[in-house]
PDB file of C-alpha atoms in Angstrom:
ATOM      1  CA  MET A 217      -2.315  18.236 -19.699  1.00  0.00           C
ATOM      2  CA  GLU A 218      -5.488  20.119 -18.964  1.00  0.00           C
ATOM      3  CA  ARG A 219      -7.935  17.237 -18.602  1.00  0.00           C
ATOM      4  CA  ILE A 220      -6.105  15.518 -15.888  1.00  0.00           C
ATOM      5  CA  GLY A 221      -6.225  17.388 -12.652  1.00  0.00           C
ATOM      6  CA  ALA A 222      -4.192  15.164 -10.286  1.00  0.00           C
ATOM      7  CA  VAL A 223      -2.016  12.124 -10.535  1.00  0.00           C
ATOM      8  CA  LEU A 224      -1.594   9.468  -7.906  1.00  0.00           C
ATOM      9  CA  ILE A 225       1.534   7.314  -8.328  1.00  0.00           C
ATOM     10  CA  ASP A 226       2.508   4.101  -6.704  1.00  0.00           C
ATOM     11  CA  ILE A 227       6.243   4.064  -5.653  1.00  0.00           C
ATOM     12  CA  ASP A 228       7.660   0.565  -5.489  1.00  0.00           C
ATOM     13  CA  GLY A 229       7.818  -1.033  -8.971  1.00  0.00           C
ATOM     14  CA  VAL A 230       6.790   2.239 -10.588  1.00  0.00           C
ATOM     15  CA  LEU A 231       9.444   4.879  -9.511  1.00  0.00           C
ATOM     16  CA  THR A 232      11.817   2.558  -7.893  1.00  0.00           C
ATOM     17  CA  VAL A 233      12.798  -1.099  -7.417  1.00  0.00           C
ATOM     18  CA  SER A 234      14.677  -1.814  -4.067  1.00  0.00           C
ATOM     19  CA  TRP A 235      14.671   1.948  -3.679  1.00  0.00           C
ATOM     20  CA  LYS A 236      16.686   2.495  -6.670  1.00  0.00           C
ATOM     21  CA  ALA A 237      15.044   4.991  -9.339  1.00  0.00           C
ATOM     22  CA  LEU A 238      14.090   3.098 -12.579  1.00  0.00           C
ATOM     23  CA  PRO A 239      15.489   4.716 -15.885  1.00  0.00           C
ATOM     24  CA  GLY A 240      13.639   8.003 -16.834  1.00  0.00           C
ATOM     25  CA  THR A 241      11.436   8.229 -13.853  1.00  0.00           C
ATOM     26  CA  VAL A 242      13.231  11.215 -12.179  1.00  0.00           C
ATOM     27  CA  VAL A 243      13.017  13.144 -15.454  1.00  0.00           C
ATOM     28  CA  ALA A 244       9.335  12.269 -15.987  1.00  0.00           C
ATOM     29  CA  MET A 245       8.547  13.393 -12.336  1.00  0.00           C
ATOM     30  CA  GLU A 246      10.460  16.708 -13.022  1.00  0.00           C
ATOM     31  CA  ARG A 247       8.162  17.220 -16.095  1.00  0.00           C
ATOM     32  CA  LEU A 248       4.970  16.702 -14.056  1.00  0.00           C
ATOM     33  CA  ARG A 249       6.276  19.174 -11.436  1.00  0.00           C
ATOM     34  CA  GLY A 250       7.003  21.575 -14.179  1.00  0.00           C
ATOM     35  CA  ALA A 251       3.630  21.223 -15.607  1.00  0.00           C
ATOM     36  CA  GLY A 252       2.155  22.130 -12.263  1.00  0.00           C
ATOM     37  CA  ILE A 253       0.049  18.945 -11.843  1.00  0.00           C
ATOM     38  CA  PRO A 254      -0.955  18.001  -8.296  1.00  0.00           C
ATOM     39  CA  LEU A 255       0.427  14.578  -7.448  1.00  0.00           C
ATOM     40  CA  ALA A 256       0.600  12.333  -4.499  1.00  0.00           C
ATOM     41  CA  LEU A 257       2.644   9.138  -4.088  1.00  0.00           C
ATOM     42  CA  VAL A 258       0.354   6.468  -2.728  1.00  0.00           C
ATOM     43  CA  THR A 259       2.067   3.216  -1.519  1.00  0.00           C
ATOM     44  CA  ASN A 260       1.301   0.191   0.438  1.00  0.00           C
ATOM     45  CA  THR A 261       4.972   0.164   1.666  1.00  0.00           C
ATOM     46  CA  THR A 262       5.115  -0.646   5.399  1.00  0.00           C
ATOM     47  CA  SER A 263       8.611  -0.787   6.068  1.00  0.00           C
ATOM     48  CA  ARG A 264       9.405   2.914   6.218  1.00  0.00           C
ATOM     49  CA  THR A 265       7.707   6.072   7.458  1.00  0.00           C
ATOM     50  CA  ARG A 266       6.611   8.841   5.117  1.00  0.00           C
ATOM     51  CA  ALA A 267       9.665  10.934   6.237  1.00  0.00           C
ATOM     52  CA  SER A 268      11.980   7.941   5.605  1.00  0.00           C
ATOM     53  CA  ILE A 269      10.472   7.315   2.159  1.00  0.00           C
ATOM     54  CA  ALA A 270      10.839  10.961   1.267  1.00  0.00           C
ATOM     55  CA  GLU A 271      14.511  10.864   2.303  1.00  0.00           C
ATOM     56  CA  LYS A 272      15.204   7.866  -0.026  1.00  0.00           C
ATOM     57  CA  LEU A 273      13.424   9.425  -2.972  1.00  0.00           C
ATOM     58  CA  VAL A 274      15.226  12.699  -2.642  1.00  0.00           C
ATOM     59  CA  GLY A 275      18.483  10.865  -2.469  1.00  0.00           C
ATOM     60  CA  GLU A 276      17.628   9.414  -5.909  1.00  0.00           C
ATOM     61  CA  GLY A 277      16.822  12.790  -7.335  1.00  0.00           C
ATOM     62  CA  PHE A 278      12.996  12.995  -7.080  1.00  0.00           C
ATOM     63  CA  PRO A 279      11.537  16.356  -6.272  1.00  0.00           C
ATOM     64  CA  VAL A 280       9.215  15.220  -3.668  1.00  0.00           C
ATOM     65  CA  SER A 281       8.677  15.715   0.188  1.00  0.00           C
ATOM     66  CA  ALA A 282       6.885  13.824   3.019  1.00  0.00           C
ATOM     67  CA  ASP A 283       3.733  15.834   2.391  1.00  0.00           C
ATOM     68  CA  ASP A 284       3.491  14.223  -1.136  1.00  0.00           C
ATOM     69  CA  ILE A 285       3.485  10.780   0.384  1.00  0.00           C
ATOM     70  CA  LEU A 286       0.445   8.713   1.539  1.00  0.00           C
ATOM     71  CA  THR A 287       1.259   5.407   3.096  1.00  0.00           C
ATOM     72  CA  ALA A 288      -0.757   2.338   4.244  1.00  0.00           C
ATOM     73  CA  PRO A 289       0.429   2.922   7.810  1.00  0.00           C
ATOM     74  CA  ALA A 290      -0.789   6.536   7.919  1.00  0.00           C
ATOM     75  CA  VAL A 291      -4.175   5.482   6.327  1.00  0.00           C
ATOM     76  CA  THR A 292      -4.229   2.655   8.846  1.00  0.00           C
ATOM     77  CA  ALA A 293      -3.900   5.008  11.822  1.00  0.00           C
ATOM     78  CA  ALA A 294      -6.715   7.208  10.602  1.00  0.00           C
ATOM     79  CA  HIS A 295      -8.843   3.904  10.173  1.00  0.00           C
ATOM     80  CA  LEU A 296      -8.163   2.707  13.643  1.00  0.00           C
ATOM     81  CA  ARG A 297      -8.671   6.177  15.202  1.00  0.00           C
ATOM     82  CA  GLU A 298     -12.139   6.426  13.567  1.00  0.00           C
ATOM     83  CA  HIS A 299     -13.448   2.835  13.860  1.00  0.00           C
ATOM     84  CA  HIS A 300     -11.449   1.433  16.731  1.00  0.00           C
ATOM     85  CA  PRO A 301     -10.918   4.416  18.989  1.00  0.00           C
ATOM     86  CA  GLY A 302      -8.892   3.628  22.152  1.00  0.00           C
ATOM     87  CA  ALA A 303      -8.339   0.123  21.127  1.00  0.00           C
ATOM     88  CA  ARG A 304      -5.315  -1.814  22.106  1.00  0.00           C
ATOM     89  CA  CYS A 305      -3.530  -2.869  18.911  1.00  0.00           C
ATOM     90  CA  LEU A 306      -1.034  -5.655  18.393  1.00  0.00           C
ATOM     91  CA  LEU A 307       1.074  -4.748  15.455  1.00  0.00           C
ATOM     92  CA  ILE A 308       2.916  -7.414  13.413  1.00  0.00           C
ATOM     93  CA  ASN A 309       5.078  -5.585  10.691  1.00  0.00           C
ATOM     94  CA  THR A 310       8.427  -5.776   9.297  1.00  0.00           C
ATOM     95  CA  GLY A 311      10.016  -2.180   9.645  1.00  0.00           C
ATOM     96  CA  ASP A 312       9.368   0.440  12.141  1.00  0.00           C
ATOM     97  CA  VAL A 313       6.452   2.688  11.157  1.00  0.00           C
ATOM     98  CA  ARG A 314       5.250   3.662  14.694  1.00  0.00           C
ATOM     99  CA  ASP A 315       5.887   7.434  13.864  1.00  0.00           C
ATOM    100  CA  ASP A 316       3.182   7.152  11.351  1.00  0.00           C
ATOM    101  CA  LEU A 317       0.757   5.437  13.805  1.00  0.00           C
ATOM    102  CA  THR A 318      -0.243   8.577  15.565  1.00  0.00           C
ATOM    103  CA  GLY A 319      -3.092   8.273  17.990  1.00  0.00           C
ATOM    104  CA  VAL A 320      -2.907   4.479  18.103  1.00  0.00           C
ATOM    105  CA  THR A 321      -2.405   2.523  21.185  1.00  0.00           C
ATOM    106  CA  LEU A 322       0.142  -0.154  20.464  1.00  0.00           C
ATOM    107  CA  VAL A 323       0.828  -3.163  22.798  1.00  0.00           C
ATOM    108  CA  ASP A 324       4.002  -5.303  22.795  1.00  0.00           C
ATOM    109  CA  GLU A 325       3.958  -8.964  22.007  1.00  0.00           C
ATOM    110  CA  GLU A 326       4.738  -9.622  25.549  1.00  0.00           C
ATOM    111  CA  GLU A 327       1.999  -7.343  26.871  1.00  0.00           C
ATOM    112  CA  SER A 328      -0.417  -8.990  24.552  1.00  0.00           C
ATOM    113  CA  GLY A 329       0.109 -12.271  26.310  1.00  0.00           C
ATOM    114  CA  SER A 330      -0.519 -15.733  24.922  1.00  0.00           C
ATOM    115  CA  ALA A 331      -4.335 -15.851  25.345  1.00  0.00           C
ATOM    116  CA  GLN A 332      -5.838 -19.031  24.167  1.00  0.00           C
ATOM    117  CA  SER A 333      -8.993 -19.086  22.154  1.00  0.00           C
ATOM    118  CA  GLY A 334     -11.999 -18.251  24.344  1.00  0.00           C
ATOM    119  CA  SER A 335      -9.772 -17.225  27.318  1.00  0.00           C
ATOM    120  CA  ALA A 336      -9.646 -13.848  28.902  1.00  0.00           C
ATOM    121  CA  HIS A 337      -6.404 -11.890  29.429  1.00  0.00           C
ATOM    122  CA  GLY A 338      -6.275  -8.421  30.770  1.00  0.00           C
ATOM    123  CA  GLY A 339      -3.523  -7.445  28.305  1.00  0.00           C
ATOM    124  CA  ALA A 340      -4.796  -9.120  25.087  1.00  0.00           C
ATOM    125  CA  PRO A 341      -5.299  -6.786  22.195  1.00  0.00           C
ATOM    126  CA  ASP A 342      -8.611  -5.552  20.751  1.00  0.00           C
ATOM    127  CA  VAL A 343      -7.222  -5.328  17.301  1.00  0.00           C
ATOM    128  CA  VAL A 344      -4.514  -7.330  15.519  1.00  0.00           C
ATOM    129  CA  VAL A 345      -2.903  -5.192  12.814  1.00  0.00           C
ATOM    130  CA  LEU A 346      -1.021  -6.917  10.011  1.00  0.00           C
ATOM    131  CA  GLY A 347       1.552  -4.608   8.138  1.00  0.00           C
ATOM    132  CA  GLY A 348       4.353  -5.761   5.738  1.00  0.00           C
ATOM    133  CA  ALA A 349       5.465  -9.276   5.456  1.00  0.00           C
ATOM    134  CA  GLY A 350       9.243 -10.118   6.251  1.00  0.00           C
ATOM    135  CA  ASP A 351      11.149 -11.357   9.239  1.00  0.00           C
ATOM    136  CA  ALA A 352       8.468 -10.349  11.572  1.00  0.00           C
ATOM    137  CA  PHE A 353       5.991 -12.842  10.100  1.00  0.00           C
ATOM    138  CA  THR A 354       7.286 -15.817  12.164  1.00  0.00           C
ATOM    139  CA  TYR A 355       5.136 -18.828  12.923  1.00  0.00           C
ATOM    140  CA  ALA A 356       4.954 -17.647  16.595  1.00  0.00           C
ATOM    141  CA  ALA A 357       3.701 -14.138  15.691  1.00  0.00           C
ATOM    142  CA  LEU A 358       1.162 -15.402  13.169  1.00  0.00           C
ATOM    143  CA  ASN A 359      -0.092 -18.195  15.621  1.00  0.00           C
ATOM    144  CA  ARG A 360      -0.372 -15.540  18.265  1.00  0.00           C
ATOM    145  CA  ALA A 361      -2.365 -13.348  16.014  1.00  0.00           C
ATOM    146  CA  PHE A 362      -4.639 -16.322  15.013  1.00  0.00           C
ATOM    147  CA  ARG A 363      -5.446 -17.029  18.748  1.00  0.00           C
ATOM    148  CA  HIS A 364      -6.211 -13.389  19.468  1.00  0.00           C
ATOM    149  CA  VAL A 365      -8.658 -13.271  16.516  1.00  0.00           C
ATOM    150  CA  GLN A 366     -10.070 -16.578  17.582  1.00  0.00           C
ATOM    151  CA  ARG A 367     -10.692 -14.889  21.077  1.00  0.00           C
ATOM    152  CA  GLY A 368     -12.569 -12.009  19.312  1.00  0.00           C
ATOM    153  CA  ALA A 369     -10.056  -9.465  18.460  1.00  0.00           C
ATOM    154  CA  ARG A 370     -10.718  -7.503  15.150  1.00  0.00           C
ATOM    155  CA  LEU A 371      -8.240  -8.247  12.273  1.00  0.00           C
ATOM    156  CA  VAL A 372      -7.069  -5.212  10.297  1.00  0.00           C
ATOM    157  CA  ALA A 373      -4.495  -5.435   7.352  1.00  0.00           C
ATOM    158  CA  MET A 374      -2.640  -2.636   5.766  1.00  0.00           C
ATOM    159  CA  HIS A 375      -3.066  -4.416   2.438  1.00  0.00           C
ATOM    160  CA  ARG A 376      -3.412  -7.837   0.780  1.00  0.00           C
ATOM    161  CA  ASN A 377      -0.539  -7.585  -1.848  1.00  0.00           C
ATOM    162  CA  MET A 378       0.479 -11.180  -2.774  1.00  0.00           C
ATOM    163  CA  TYR A 379       4.138 -10.210  -3.710  1.00  0.00           C
ATOM    164  CA  TRP A 380       6.413  -7.351  -4.693  1.00  0.00           C
ATOM    165  CA  ARG A 381       9.464  -6.755  -6.787  1.00  0.00           C
ATOM    166  CA  THR A 382      12.964  -6.504  -5.279  1.00  0.00           C
ATOM    167  CA  ALA A 383      16.389  -6.425  -6.972  1.00  0.00           C
ATOM    168  CA  ALA A 384      16.633 -10.213  -6.335  1.00  0.00           C
ATOM    169  CA  GLY A 385      13.134 -10.942  -7.931  1.00  0.00           C
ATOM    170  CA  LEU A 386       9.589 -11.357  -6.641  1.00  0.00           C
ATOM    171  CA  ASP A 387       9.126 -11.638  -2.860  1.00  0.00           C
ATOM    172  CA  LEU A 388       6.113 -12.970  -0.958  1.00  0.00           C
ATOM    173  CA  ASP A 389       3.973 -10.259   0.722  1.00  0.00           C
ATOM    174  CA  THR A 390       1.345  -9.969   3.371  1.00  0.00           C
ATOM    175  CA  GLY A 391      -1.638 -11.180   1.290  1.00  0.00           C
ATOM    176  CA  ALA A 392      -0.046 -14.767   1.055  1.00  0.00           C
ATOM    177  CA  PHE A 393      -0.175 -15.095   4.839  1.00  0.00           C
ATOM    178  CA  LEU A 394      -3.412 -13.030   5.346  1.00  0.00           C
ATOM    179  CA  LEU A 395      -5.502 -15.558   3.267  1.00  0.00           C
ATOM    180  CA  GLY A 396      -4.454 -18.429   5.450  1.00  0.00           C
ATOM    181  CA  LEU A 397      -5.130 -16.465   8.691  1.00  0.00           C
ATOM    182  CA  GLU A 398      -8.619 -15.476   7.393  1.00  0.00           C
ATOM    183  CA  ARG A 399      -9.363 -18.950   6.511  1.00  0.00           C
ATOM    184  CA  ALA A 400      -8.206 -20.534   9.625  1.00  0.00           C
ATOM    185  CA  ALA A 401      -9.987 -17.983  11.838  1.00  0.00           C
ATOM    186  CA  ARG A 402     -13.090 -17.775   9.675  1.00  0.00           C
ATOM    187  CA  VAL A 403     -12.937 -13.870   9.498  1.00  0.00           C
ATOM    188  CA  GLU A 404     -12.397 -11.338   6.882  1.00  0.00           C
ATOM    189  CA  ALA A 405      -9.882  -8.590   7.511  1.00  0.00           C
ATOM    190  CA  GLU A 406     -10.636  -4.865   7.341  1.00  0.00           C
ATOM    191  CA  ILE A 407      -8.234  -3.620   4.550  1.00  0.00           C
ATOM    192  CA  THR A 408      -6.957  -0.086   4.866  1.00  0.00           C
ATOM    193  CA  GLY A 409      -4.495   0.392   2.079  1.00  0.00           C
ATOM    194  CA  LYS A 410      -4.879  -0.196  -1.621  1.00  0.00           C
ATOM    195  CA  PRO A 411      -7.122  -1.596  -3.118  1.00  0.00           C
ATOM    196  CA  ALA A 412      -9.692  -0.064  -0.442  1.00  0.00           C
ATOM    197  CA  GLY A 413     -11.763   2.683  -1.999  1.00  0.00           C
ATOM    198  CA  SER A 414     -11.282   4.613   1.048  1.00  0.00           C
ATOM    199  CA  PHE A 415      -7.468   4.877   0.313  1.00  0.00           C
ATOM    200  CA  PHE A 416      -8.025   6.614  -2.981  1.00  0.00           C
ATOM    201  CA  ALA A 417     -10.717   8.891  -1.576  1.00  0.00           C
ATOM    202  CA  THR A 418      -8.285   9.984   1.039  1.00  0.00           C
ATOM    203  CA  ALA A 419      -5.533  10.603  -1.539  1.00  0.00           C
ATOM    204  CA  LEU A 420      -7.978  12.657  -3.687  1.00  0.00           C
ATOM    205  CA  ALA A 421      -9.046  14.665  -0.677  1.00  0.00           C
ATOM    206  CA  HIS A 422      -5.464  15.374   0.173  1.00  0.00           C
ATOM    207  CA  LEU A 423      -5.095  16.950  -3.204  1.00  0.00           C
ATOM    208  CA  GLY A 424      -8.517  18.566  -3.439  1.00  0.00           C
ATOM    209  CA  ALA A 425      -9.108  16.600  -6.614  1.00  0.00           C
ATOM    210  CA  THR A 426     -12.079  14.602  -7.986  1.00  0.00           C
ATOM    211  CA  ALA A 427     -11.896  11.019  -9.344  1.00  0.00           C
ATOM    212  CA  SER A 428     -13.071  11.869 -12.709  1.00  0.00           C
ATOM    213  CA  HIS A 429     -10.069  14.113 -13.183  1.00  0.00           C
ATOM    214  CA  ALA A 430      -7.481  12.012 -11.651  1.00  0.00           C
ATOM    215  CA  LEU A 431      -5.174   9.390 -12.865  1.00  0.00           C
ATOM    216  CA  MET A 432      -3.642   6.421 -10.910  1.00  0.00           C
ATOM    217  CA  VAL A 433      -0.243   4.890 -12.216  1.00  0.00           C
ATOM    218  CA  GLY A 434       0.774   1.498 -10.665  1.00  0.00           C
ATOM    219  CA  ASP A 435       2.415  -1.802 -11.494  1.00  0.00           C
ATOM    220  CA  ASP A 436      -0.174  -3.949  -9.739  1.00  0.00           C
ATOM    221  CA  ILE A 437      -3.160  -4.371 -12.042  1.00  0.00           C
ATOM    222  CA  GLU A 438      -5.521  -5.362  -9.335  1.00  0.00           C
ATOM    223  CA  SER A 439      -4.606  -3.291  -6.303  1.00  0.00           C
ATOM    224  CA  ASP A 440      -3.517  -0.172  -8.144  1.00  0.00           C
ATOM    225  CA  VAL A 441      -5.073   0.185 -11.397  1.00  0.00           C
ATOM    226  CA  LEU A 442      -8.548  -1.726 -11.386  1.00  0.00           C
ATOM    227  CA  ALA A 443      -9.164  -0.657  -7.875  1.00  0.00           C
ATOM    228  CA  ALA A 444      -8.639   2.855  -8.834  1.00  0.00           C
ATOM    229  CA  GLN A 445     -11.000   2.532 -11.797  1.00  0.00           C
ATOM    230  CA  ARG A 446     -13.589   1.182  -9.566  1.00  0.00           C
ATOM    231  CA  ALA A 447     -13.264   4.423  -7.576  1.00  0.00           C
ATOM    232  CA  GLY A 448     -13.693   6.487 -10.653  1.00  0.00           C
ATOM    233  CA  LEU A 449     -10.074   7.239 -11.534  1.00  0.00           C
ATOM    234  CA  THR A 450      -8.484   6.632 -14.778  1.00  0.00           C
ATOM    235  CA  GLY A 451      -5.984   3.719 -14.418  1.00  0.00           C
ATOM    236  CA  VAL A 452      -2.703   3.312 -15.971  1.00  0.00           C
ATOM    237  CA  LEU A 453      -0.630   0.243 -15.790  1.00  0.00           C
ATOM    238  CA  VAL A 454       3.170   0.201 -16.201  1.00  0.00           C
ATOM    239  CA  ARG A 455       5.060  -2.776 -17.457  1.00  0.00           C
ATOM    240  CA  THR A 456       7.773  -2.563 -14.647  1.00  0.00           C
ATOM    241  CA  GLY A 457       7.878  -3.846 -11.027  1.00  0.00           C
ATOM    242  CA  LYS A 458       5.518  -6.640 -10.528  1.00  0.00           C
ATOM    243  CA  TYR A 459       3.920  -6.507 -13.983  1.00  0.00           C
ATOM    244  CA  LEU A 460       3.666 -10.003 -15.502  1.00  0.00           C
ATOM    245  CA  PRO A 461       1.827 -10.513 -18.809  1.00  0.00           C
ATOM    246  CA  GLU A 462      -0.051 -13.588 -17.477  1.00  0.00           C
ATOM    247  CA  THR A 463      -1.260 -11.460 -14.520  1.00  0.00           C
ATOM    248  CA  ASN A 464      -2.510  -8.798 -16.808  1.00  0.00           C
ATOM    249  CA  ARG A 465      -4.387 -11.382 -18.948  1.00  0.00           C
ATOM    250  CA  ALA A 466      -5.915 -13.271 -15.888  1.00  0.00           C
ATOM    251  CA  ALA A 467      -7.072  -9.858 -14.323  1.00  0.00           C
ATOM    252  CA  GLY A 468     -10.682  -9.188 -13.645  1.00  0.00           C
ATOM    253  CA  GLY A 469     -10.664  -6.074 -15.839  1.00  0.00           C
ATOM    254  CA  THR A 470      -8.740  -4.065 -18.336  1.00  0.00           C
ATOM    255  CA  PRO A 471      -6.472  -1.002 -17.617  1.00  0.00           C
ATOM    256  CA  ASP A 472      -7.537   2.356 -19.344  1.00  0.00           C
ATOM    257  CA  HIS A 473      -4.051   2.646 -20.393  1.00  0.00           C
ATOM    258  CA  VAL A 474      -0.880   0.471 -20.443  1.00  0.00           C
ATOM    259  CA  ILE A 475       2.623   2.153 -20.976  1.00  0.00           C
ATOM    260  CA  ASP A 476       6.102   0.658 -20.759  1.00  0.00           C
ATOM    261  CA  SER A 477       7.161   2.727 -17.660  1.00  0.00           C
ATOM    262  CA  PHE A 478       6.640   5.757 -15.692  1.00  0.00           C
ATOM    263  CA  ALA A 479       9.074   7.621 -18.076  1.00  0.00           C
ATOM    264  CA  ASP A 480       6.236   7.463 -20.632  1.00  0.00           C
ATOM    265  CA  LEU A 481       3.638   9.168 -18.434  1.00  0.00           C
ATOM    266  CA  PRO A 482       4.299  12.790 -19.555  1.00  0.00           C
ATOM    267  CA  ALA A 483       3.607  11.799 -23.137  1.00  0.00           C
ATOM    268  CA  LEU A 484       0.539  10.163 -22.314  1.00  0.00           C
ATOM    269  CA  LEU A 485      -0.730  13.093 -20.284  1.00  0.00           C
ATOM    270  CA  GLU A 486      -0.094  15.349 -23.288  1.00  0.00           C
ATOM    271  CA  ARG A 487      -2.137  13.016 -25.494  1.00  0.00           C
ATOM    272  CA  LEU A 488      -5.036  12.851 -22.915  1.00  0.00           C
ATOM    273  CA  GLY A 489      -4.853  16.683 -22.550  1.00  0.00           C
ATOM    274  CA  ALA A 490      -5.033  17.374 -26.363  1.00  0.00           C
TER     275      ALA A 490
END
């Protein structure tokens, strides 16, 4: 395992589905820990804070802590602090991740008002932030976002994933709604989570690793694997989670490696390090 200096690992669909460990994943994680390989869990999950995710994973037996986890909300907070300092932000997200949005000024929907396109409103947000899809993505909420963006608010999205795997099957995710909002408002959102190159750069900096000696494991060929490869990492696609053969065939590139599940990663790392 000497060639690989760090491993980035998606969570949902790779380690777990609906927060239940997939077969063999806990043992594989223990083997990586035993080999002393630096690792980070990198996720576009927007329904839980880093601490809450760590608690769930530990409950399933994974040897991880909150410090091992990098989430889209945490990266979004850093992006907003750097690129929109002091901005009033309207967050539309299913799940409470406010604890990970440190240093960000959030306004409530009532505070944001119902500013019409072109009108001024003292409480109107400077930035509309889209998190994870779900019950919060009502017509009223999305229409309010549309009006604020028309008025001139910037649009930031934690990711543009189209769907994710749950125990009940595939569910629509933020990207399905974001595309319509971008088209209607004639803007392009600033994306902070995967597949943004800055997300991978942040994760590598967290581990003190270089892209050429790092590997990314994911179930989303576009956002996880090919995006990581464009950032200079080795990409590994797993055939679990949201993986679909037809999506793989239609992708805009080819993964460096494809394995049946995360349980097979230690064997792959041994081959790469040989």
